[in-house]
Amino acid sequence: MIAVLAVMTVKEGNGAEFESLAADLVAKVRANEEGANLLYQLVRSKTDPNVYTFMELYRDGDAMKVHAGSDYFQAAFQAMLPLLAGEPKIELLDAL
Amino acid sequence: MIAVLAVMTVKEGNGAEFESLAADLVAKVRANEEGANLLYQLVRSKTDPNVYTFMELYRDGDAMKVHAGSDYFQAAFQAMLPLLAGEPKIELLDAL
């Protein structure tokens, strides 16, 4: 299993739009990647509400590649980028 | 829902012991907190294998308090502390 922690900081005022894009993406991941994606959860910092993290778990590397290559992920990611205050910080981790 | 990201860095050489304690704790959480704890996953950094993160999700604040107050969590936490290279970094987040 592979885990991903993707931290995204949005520019002030972009939270609602970001959350709407994220909710749509989460729904598509859950609809299209059952069994391959095991977790796709958006969380928001309590100390800085502009900082979001996607908590993600994948069955294996192939499952993660299918996700990253999907049209709905690519479309959501492109729509999110202009809302961000900087580069997303994406960390891959080994799930034990 | 509440998310927790608990980052723990172990001293060089303590990884195996830490992972053993963690595996035991994960099993007890899954056995005792079904429905209240929704995720309790240990992950390990790919860039620094001494850095571990517990990815956690709780139904609500009460579920998290029950977890934190449990004897098995307290025992595991006390056993883990001497293995660590520094203070655990525990962040609570809003799960959306």
PDB file of C-alpha atoms in Angstrom:
ATOM      1  CA  MET A   1       0.000   0.000   0.000  1.00  0.00           C
ATOM      2  CA  ILE A   2       1.086   3.542  -0.751  1.00  0.00           C
ATOM      3  CA  ALA A   3       0.045   6.658   1.135  1.00  0.00           C
ATOM      4  CA  VAL A   4       0.045  10.198  -0.212  1.00  0.00           C
ATOM      5  CA  LEU A   5      -0.154  13.399   1.786  1.00  0.00           C
ATOM      6  CA  ALA A   6      -0.771  16.304  -0.587  1.00  0.00           C
ATOM      7  CA  VAL A   7      -0.678  19.687   1.127  1.00  0.00           C
ATOM      8  CA  MET A   8      -2.201  22.629  -0.738  1.00  0.00           C
ATOM      9  CA  THR A   9      -2.394  26.208   0.497  1.00  0.00           C
ATOM     10  CA  VAL A  10      -5.035  28.359  -1.184  1.00  0.00           C
ATOM     11  CA  LYS A  11      -4.927  32.114  -1.629  1.00  0.00           C
ATOM     12  CA  GLU A  12      -7.123  34.038   0.819  1.00  0.00           C
ATOM     13  CA  GLY A  13     -10.785  33.852  -0.307  1.00  0.00           C
ATOM     14  CA  ASN A  14     -10.394  30.771  -2.538  1.00  0.00           C
ATOM     15  CA  GLY A  15     -11.367  28.183   0.095  1.00  0.00           C
ATOM     16  CA  ALA A  16     -14.999  27.707  -0.938  1.00  0.00           C
ATOM     17  CA  GLU A  17     -14.159  27.245  -4.604  1.00  0.00           C
ATOM     18  CA  PHE A  18     -11.296  24.878  -3.747  1.00  0.00           C
ATOM     19  CA  GLU A  19     -13.529  22.801  -1.471  1.00  0.00           C
ATOM     20  CA  SER A  20     -16.170  22.566  -4.186  1.00  0.00           C
ATOM     21  CA  LEU A  21     -13.630  21.317  -6.747  1.00  0.00           C
ATOM     22  CA  ALA A  22     -12.249  18.890  -4.149  1.00  0.00           C
ATOM     23  CA  ALA A  23     -15.676  17.505  -3.254  1.00  0.00           C
ATOM     24  CA  ASP A  24     -16.356  16.812  -6.920  1.00  0.00           C
ATOM     25  CA  LEU A  25     -12.968  15.116  -7.302  1.00  0.00           C
ATOM     26  CA  VAL A  26     -13.449  12.990  -4.167  1.00  0.00           C
ATOM     27  CA  ALA A  27     -16.816  11.793  -5.496  1.00  0.00           C
ATOM     28  CA  LYS A  28     -15.272  10.796  -8.823  1.00  0.00           C
ATOM     29  CA  VAL A  29     -12.368   8.989  -7.157  1.00  0.00           C
ATOM     30  CA  ARG A  30     -14.764   7.030  -4.952  1.00  0.00           C
ATOM     31  CA  ALA A  31     -16.964   6.209  -7.947  1.00  0.00           C
ATOM     32  CA  ASN A  32     -14.171   5.172 -10.310  1.00  0.00           C
ATOM     33  CA  GLU A  33     -11.362   3.729  -8.174  1.00  0.00           C
ATOM     34  CA  GLU A  34     -13.051   1.421  -5.698  1.00  0.00           C
ATOM     35  CA  GLY A  35     -10.632  -1.240  -4.441  1.00  0.00           C
ATOM     36  CA  ALA A  36      -7.648   0.588  -5.956  1.00  0.00           C
ATOM     37  CA  ASN A  37      -7.966   3.802  -3.946  1.00  0.00           C
ATOM     38  CA  LEU A  38      -8.572   2.983  -0.290  1.00  0.00           C
ATOM     39  CA  LEU A  39      -8.774   6.532   1.077  1.00  0.00           C
ATOM     40  CA  TYR A  40      -9.265   9.940  -0.498  1.00  0.00           C
ATOM     41  CA  GLN A  41     -10.028  12.368   2.291  1.00  0.00           C
ATOM     42  CA  LEU A  42      -9.692  16.143   2.264  1.00  0.00           C
ATOM     43  CA  VAL A  43      -8.829  17.712   5.601  1.00  0.00           C
ATOM     44  CA  ARG A  44      -8.346  21.338   6.579  1.00  0.00           C
ATOM     45  CA  SER A  45      -5.884  22.730   9.113  1.00  0.00           C
ATOM     46  CA  LYS A  46      -7.449  24.057  12.314  1.00  0.00           C
ATOM     47  CA  THR A  47      -4.654  26.620  12.726  1.00  0.00           C
ATOM     48  CA  ASP A  48      -4.676  27.971   9.142  1.00  0.00           C
ATOM     49  CA  PRO A  49      -7.947  27.337   7.254  1.00  0.00           C
ATOM     50  CA  ASN A  50      -6.200  28.084   3.943  1.00  0.00           C
ATOM     51  CA  VAL A  51      -4.082  24.937   4.325  1.00  0.00           C
ATOM     52  CA  TYR A  52      -5.655  21.726   3.021  1.00  0.00           C
ATOM     53  CA  THR A  53      -4.289  18.184   2.928  1.00  0.00           C
ATOM     54  CA  PHE A  54      -5.495  15.272   0.844  1.00  0.00           C
ATOM     55  CA  MET A  55      -4.982  12.067   2.853  1.00  0.00           C
ATOM     56  CA  GLU A  56      -4.756   9.264   0.298  1.00  0.00           C
ATOM     57  CA  LEU A  57      -4.136   5.482   0.309  1.00  0.00           C
ATOM     58  CA  TYR A  58      -3.632   3.278  -2.759  1.00  0.00           C
ATOM     59  CA  ARG A  59      -3.507  -0.513  -3.065  1.00  0.00           C
ATOM     60  CA  ASP A  60      -0.211  -0.205  -5.002  1.00  0.00           C
ATOM     61  CA  GLY A  61       1.806   1.970  -7.345  1.00  0.00           C
ATOM     62  CA  ASP A  62      -0.312   1.034 -10.361  1.00  0.00           C
ATOM     63  CA  ALA A  63      -3.471   2.166  -8.581  1.00  0.00           C
ATOM     64  CA  MET A  64      -1.846   5.494  -7.842  1.00  0.00           C
ATOM     65  CA  LYS A  65      -0.716   5.910 -11.475  1.00  0.00           C
ATOM     66  CA  VAL A  66      -4.238   5.156 -12.742  1.00  0.00           C
ATOM     67  CA  HIS A  67      -5.546   7.850 -10.405  1.00  0.00           C
ATOM     68  CA  ALA A  68      -2.942  10.429 -11.386  1.00  0.00           C
ATOM     69  CA  GLY A  69      -3.533   9.736 -15.095  1.00  0.00           C
ATOM     70  CA  SER A  70      -7.313   9.952 -14.957  1.00  0.00           C
ATOM     71  CA  ASP A  71      -9.006  12.764 -16.903  1.00  0.00           C
ATOM     72  CA  TYR A  72     -11.068  13.834 -13.887  1.00  0.00           C
ATOM     73  CA  PHE A  73      -7.945  14.142 -11.694  1.00  0.00           C
ATOM     74  CA  GLN A  74      -6.062  16.077 -14.364  1.00  0.00           C
ATOM     75  CA  ALA A  75      -9.037  18.420 -14.871  1.00  0.00           C
ATOM     76  CA  ALA A  76      -9.485  19.018 -11.132  1.00  0.00           C
ATOM     77  CA  PHE A  77      -5.765  19.570 -10.587  1.00  0.00           C
ATOM     78  CA  GLN A  78      -5.581  22.136 -13.407  1.00  0.00           C
ATOM     79  CA  ALA A  79      -8.635  23.944 -12.011  1.00  0.00           C
ATOM     80  CA  MET A  80      -7.129  23.991  -8.485  1.00  0.00           C
ATOM     81  CA  LEU A  81      -3.672  25.318  -9.413  1.00  0.00           C
ATOM     82  CA  PRO A  82      -4.724  28.968 -10.011  1.00  0.00           C
ATOM     83  CA  LEU A  83      -6.409  28.968  -6.566  1.00  0.00           C
ATOM     84  CA  LEU A  84      -3.197  28.045  -4.775  1.00  0.00           C
ATOM     85  CA  ALA A  85      -0.774  30.385  -3.040  1.00  0.00           C
ATOM     86  CA  GLY A  86       2.161  28.151  -3.983  1.00  0.00           C
ATOM     87  CA  GLU A  87       3.280  24.784  -5.235  1.00  0.00           C
ATOM     88  CA  PRO A  88       1.409  21.753  -3.774  1.00  0.00           C
ATOM     89  CA  LYS A  89       3.656  19.699  -1.442  1.00  0.00           C
ATOM     90  CA  ILE A  90       3.072  16.050  -2.382  1.00  0.00           C
ATOM     91  CA  GLU A  91       4.687  13.321  -0.280  1.00  0.00           C
ATOM     92  CA  LEU A  92       4.580   9.597  -1.039  1.00  0.00           C
ATOM     93  CA  LEU A  93       4.922   7.288   1.925  1.00  0.00           C
ATOM     94  CA  ASP A  94       5.014   3.546   2.575  1.00  0.00           C
ATOM     95  CA  ALA A  95       1.838   2.370   4.297  1.00  0.00           C
ATOM     96  CA  LEU A  96       2.783  -0.348   6.811  1.00  0.00           C
TER      97      LEU A  96
ATOM     98  CA  MET B   1     -15.162  13.991  11.433  1.00  0.00           C
ATOM     99  CA  ILE B   2     -11.743  14.793  12.844  1.00  0.00           C
ATOM    100  CA  ALA B   3      -8.411  13.886  11.302  1.00  0.00           C
ATOM    101  CA  VAL B   4      -5.108  13.539  13.114  1.00  0.00           C
ATOM    102  CA  LEU B   5      -1.651  13.486  11.584  1.00  0.00           C
ATOM    103  CA  ALA B   6       0.862  12.406  14.219  1.00  0.00           C
ATOM    104  CA  VAL B   7       4.459  12.595  13.040  1.00  0.00           C
ATOM    105  CA  MET B   8       7.053  10.694  15.063  1.00  0.00           C
ATOM    106  CA  THR B   9      10.773  10.521  14.327  1.00  0.00           C
ATOM    107  CA  VAL B  10      12.595   7.574  15.885  1.00  0.00           C
ATOM    108  CA  LYS B  11      16.252   7.450  16.877  1.00  0.00           C
ATOM    109  CA  GLU B  12      18.444   5.543  14.427  1.00  0.00           C
ATOM    110  CA  GLY B  13      18.029   1.786  14.961  1.00  0.00           C
ATOM    111  CA  ASN B  14      14.663   1.977  16.774  1.00  0.00           C
ATOM    112  CA  GLY B  15      12.471   1.498  13.683  1.00  0.00           C
ATOM    113  CA  ALA B  16      11.750  -2.210  14.090  1.00  0.00           C
ATOM    114  CA  GLU B  17      10.778  -1.876  17.742  1.00  0.00           C
ATOM    115  CA  PHE B  18       8.628   1.174  16.987  1.00  0.00           C
ATOM    116  CA  GLU B  19       6.860  -0.621  14.136  1.00  0.00           C
ATOM    117  CA  SER B  20       6.166  -3.608  16.384  1.00  0.00           C
ATOM    118  CA  LEU B  21       4.612  -1.399  19.081  1.00  0.00           C
ATOM    119  CA  ALA B  22       2.629   0.442  16.397  1.00  0.00           C
ATOM    120  CA  ALA B  23       1.318  -2.761  14.819  1.00  0.00           C
ATOM    121  CA  ASP B  24       0.075  -3.922  18.212  1.00  0.00           C
ATOM    122  CA  LEU B  25      -1.583  -0.554  18.835  1.00  0.00           C
ATOM    123  CA  VAL B  26      -3.228  -0.493  15.389  1.00  0.00           C
ATOM    124  CA  ALA B  27      -4.697  -3.955  16.032  1.00  0.00           C
ATOM    125  CA  LYS B  28      -6.139  -2.856  19.380  1.00  0.00           C
ATOM    126  CA  VAL B  29      -7.614   0.335  17.916  1.00  0.00           C
ATOM    127  CA  ARG B  30      -9.277  -1.638  15.120  1.00  0.00           C
ATOM    128  CA  ALA B  31     -10.584  -4.201  17.619  1.00  0.00           C
ATOM    129  CA  ASN B  32     -11.896  -1.730  20.192  1.00  0.00           C
ATOM    130  CA  GLU B  33     -12.940   1.417  18.307  1.00  0.00           C
ATOM    131  CA  GLU B  34     -14.906   0.192  15.303  1.00  0.00           C
ATOM    132  CA  GLY B  35     -17.297   2.886  14.069  1.00  0.00           C
ATOM    133  CA  ALA B  36     -15.630   5.538  16.237  1.00  0.00           C
ATOM    134  CA  ASN B  37     -12.165   5.370  14.685  1.00  0.00           C
ATOM    135  CA  LEU B  38     -12.449   5.325  10.900  1.00  0.00           C
ATOM    136  CA  LEU B  39      -8.753   5.169  10.026  1.00  0.00           C
ATOM    137  CA  TYR B  40      -5.617   4.310  11.984  1.00  0.00           C
ATOM    138  CA  GLN B  41      -2.829   3.848   9.484  1.00  0.00           C
ATOM    139  CA  LEU B  42       0.921   3.995  10.105  1.00  0.00           C
ATOM    140  CA  VAL B  43       2.983   5.270   7.181  1.00  0.00           C
ATOM    141  CA  ARG B  44       6.719   5.716   6.813  1.00  0.00           C
ATOM    142  CA  SER B  45       8.521   8.447   4.888  1.00  0.00           C
ATOM    143  CA  LYS B  46      10.260   7.299   1.718  1.00  0.00           C
ATOM    144  CA  THR B  47      12.913  10.008   2.083  1.00  0.00           C
ATOM    145  CA  ASP B  48      13.734   9.416   5.781  1.00  0.00           C
ATOM    146  CA  PRO B  49      12.746   5.944   7.053  1.00  0.00           C
ATOM    147  CA  ASN B  50      13.038   7.169  10.656  1.00  0.00           C
ATOM    148  CA  VAL B  51      10.043   9.451  10.156  1.00  0.00           C
ATOM    149  CA  TYR B  52       6.633   7.857  10.747  1.00  0.00           C
ATOM    150  CA  THR B  53       3.150   9.347  10.529  1.00  0.00           C
ATOM    151  CA  PHE B  54      -0.059   7.988  11.988  1.00  0.00           C
ATOM    152  CA  MET B  55      -2.921   8.923   9.638  1.00  0.00           C
ATOM    153  CA  GLU B  56      -6.070   8.906  11.777  1.00  0.00           C
ATOM    154  CA  LEU B  57      -9.788   9.685  11.317  1.00  0.00           C
ATOM    155  CA  TYR B  58     -12.413   9.852  14.084  1.00  0.00           C
ATOM    156  CA  ARG B  59     -16.191  10.083  13.861  1.00  0.00           C
ATOM    157  CA  ASP B  60     -16.089  13.066  16.294  1.00  0.00           C
ATOM    158  CA  GLY B  61     -14.251  14.628  19.203  1.00  0.00           C
ATOM    159  CA  ASP B  62     -15.675  12.153  21.699  1.00  0.00           C
ATOM    160  CA  ALA B  63     -14.357   9.216  19.650  1.00  0.00           C
ATOM    161  CA  MET B  64     -10.920  10.796  19.642  1.00  0.00           C
ATOM    162  CA  LYS B  65     -11.026  11.375  23.432  1.00  0.00           C
ATOM    163  CA  VAL B  66     -12.033   7.741  24.042  1.00  0.00           C
ATOM    164  CA  HIS B  67      -9.055   6.671  21.937  1.00  0.00           C
ATOM    165  CA  ALA B  68      -6.589   8.983  23.655  1.00  0.00           C
ATOM    166  CA  GLY B  69      -7.840   7.913  27.091  1.00  0.00           C
ATOM    167  CA  SER B  70      -7.687   4.169  26.434  1.00  0.00           C
ATOM    168  CA  ASP B  71      -5.230   2.103  28.482  1.00  0.00           C
ATOM    169  CA  TYR B  72      -3.772   0.441  25.382  1.00  0.00           C
ATOM    170  CA  PHE B  73      -3.078   3.829  23.732  1.00  0.00           C
ATOM    171  CA  GLN B  74      -1.508   5.231  26.902  1.00  0.00           C
ATOM    172  CA  ALA B  75       0.670   2.116  27.295  1.00  0.00           C
ATOM    173  CA  ALA B  76       1.797   2.169  23.654  1.00  0.00           C
ATOM    174  CA  PHE B  77       2.501   5.909  23.744  1.00  0.00           C
ATOM    175  CA  GLN B  78       4.641   5.579  26.891  1.00  0.00           C
ATOM    176  CA  ALA B  79       6.560   2.688  25.337  1.00  0.00           C
ATOM    177  CA  MET B  80       7.149   4.666  22.117  1.00  0.00           C
ATOM    178  CA  LEU B  81       8.413   7.889  23.713  1.00  0.00           C
ATOM    179  CA  PRO B  82      11.909   6.608  24.668  1.00  0.00           C
ATOM    180  CA  LEU B  83      12.369   5.435  21.043  1.00  0.00           C
ATOM    181  CA  LEU B  84      11.800   8.899  19.631  1.00  0.00           C
ATOM    182  CA  ALA B  85      14.431  11.433  18.619  1.00  0.00           C
ATOM    183  CA  GLY B  86      12.146  14.300  19.664  1.00  0.00           C
ATOM    184  CA  GLU B  87       8.650  15.368  20.574  1.00  0.00           C
ATOM    185  CA  PRO B  88       5.829  13.868  18.445  1.00  0.00           C
ATOM    186  CA  LYS B  89       4.204  16.520  16.211  1.00  0.00           C
ATOM    187  CA  ILE B  90       0.438  15.957  16.519  1.00  0.00           C
ATOM    188  CA  GLU B  91      -1.917  17.974  14.320  1.00  0.00           C
ATOM    189  CA  LEU B  92      -5.717  17.935  14.522  1.00  0.00           C
ATOM    190  CA  LEU B  93      -7.565  18.794  11.325  1.00  0.00           C
ATOM    191  CA  ASP B  94     -11.158  19.154  10.185  1.00  0.00           C
ATOM    192  CA  ALA B  95     -12.139  16.306   7.864  1.00  0.00           C
ATOM    193  CA  LEU B  96     -14.431  17.716   5.144  1.00  0.00           C
TER     194      LEU B  96
END
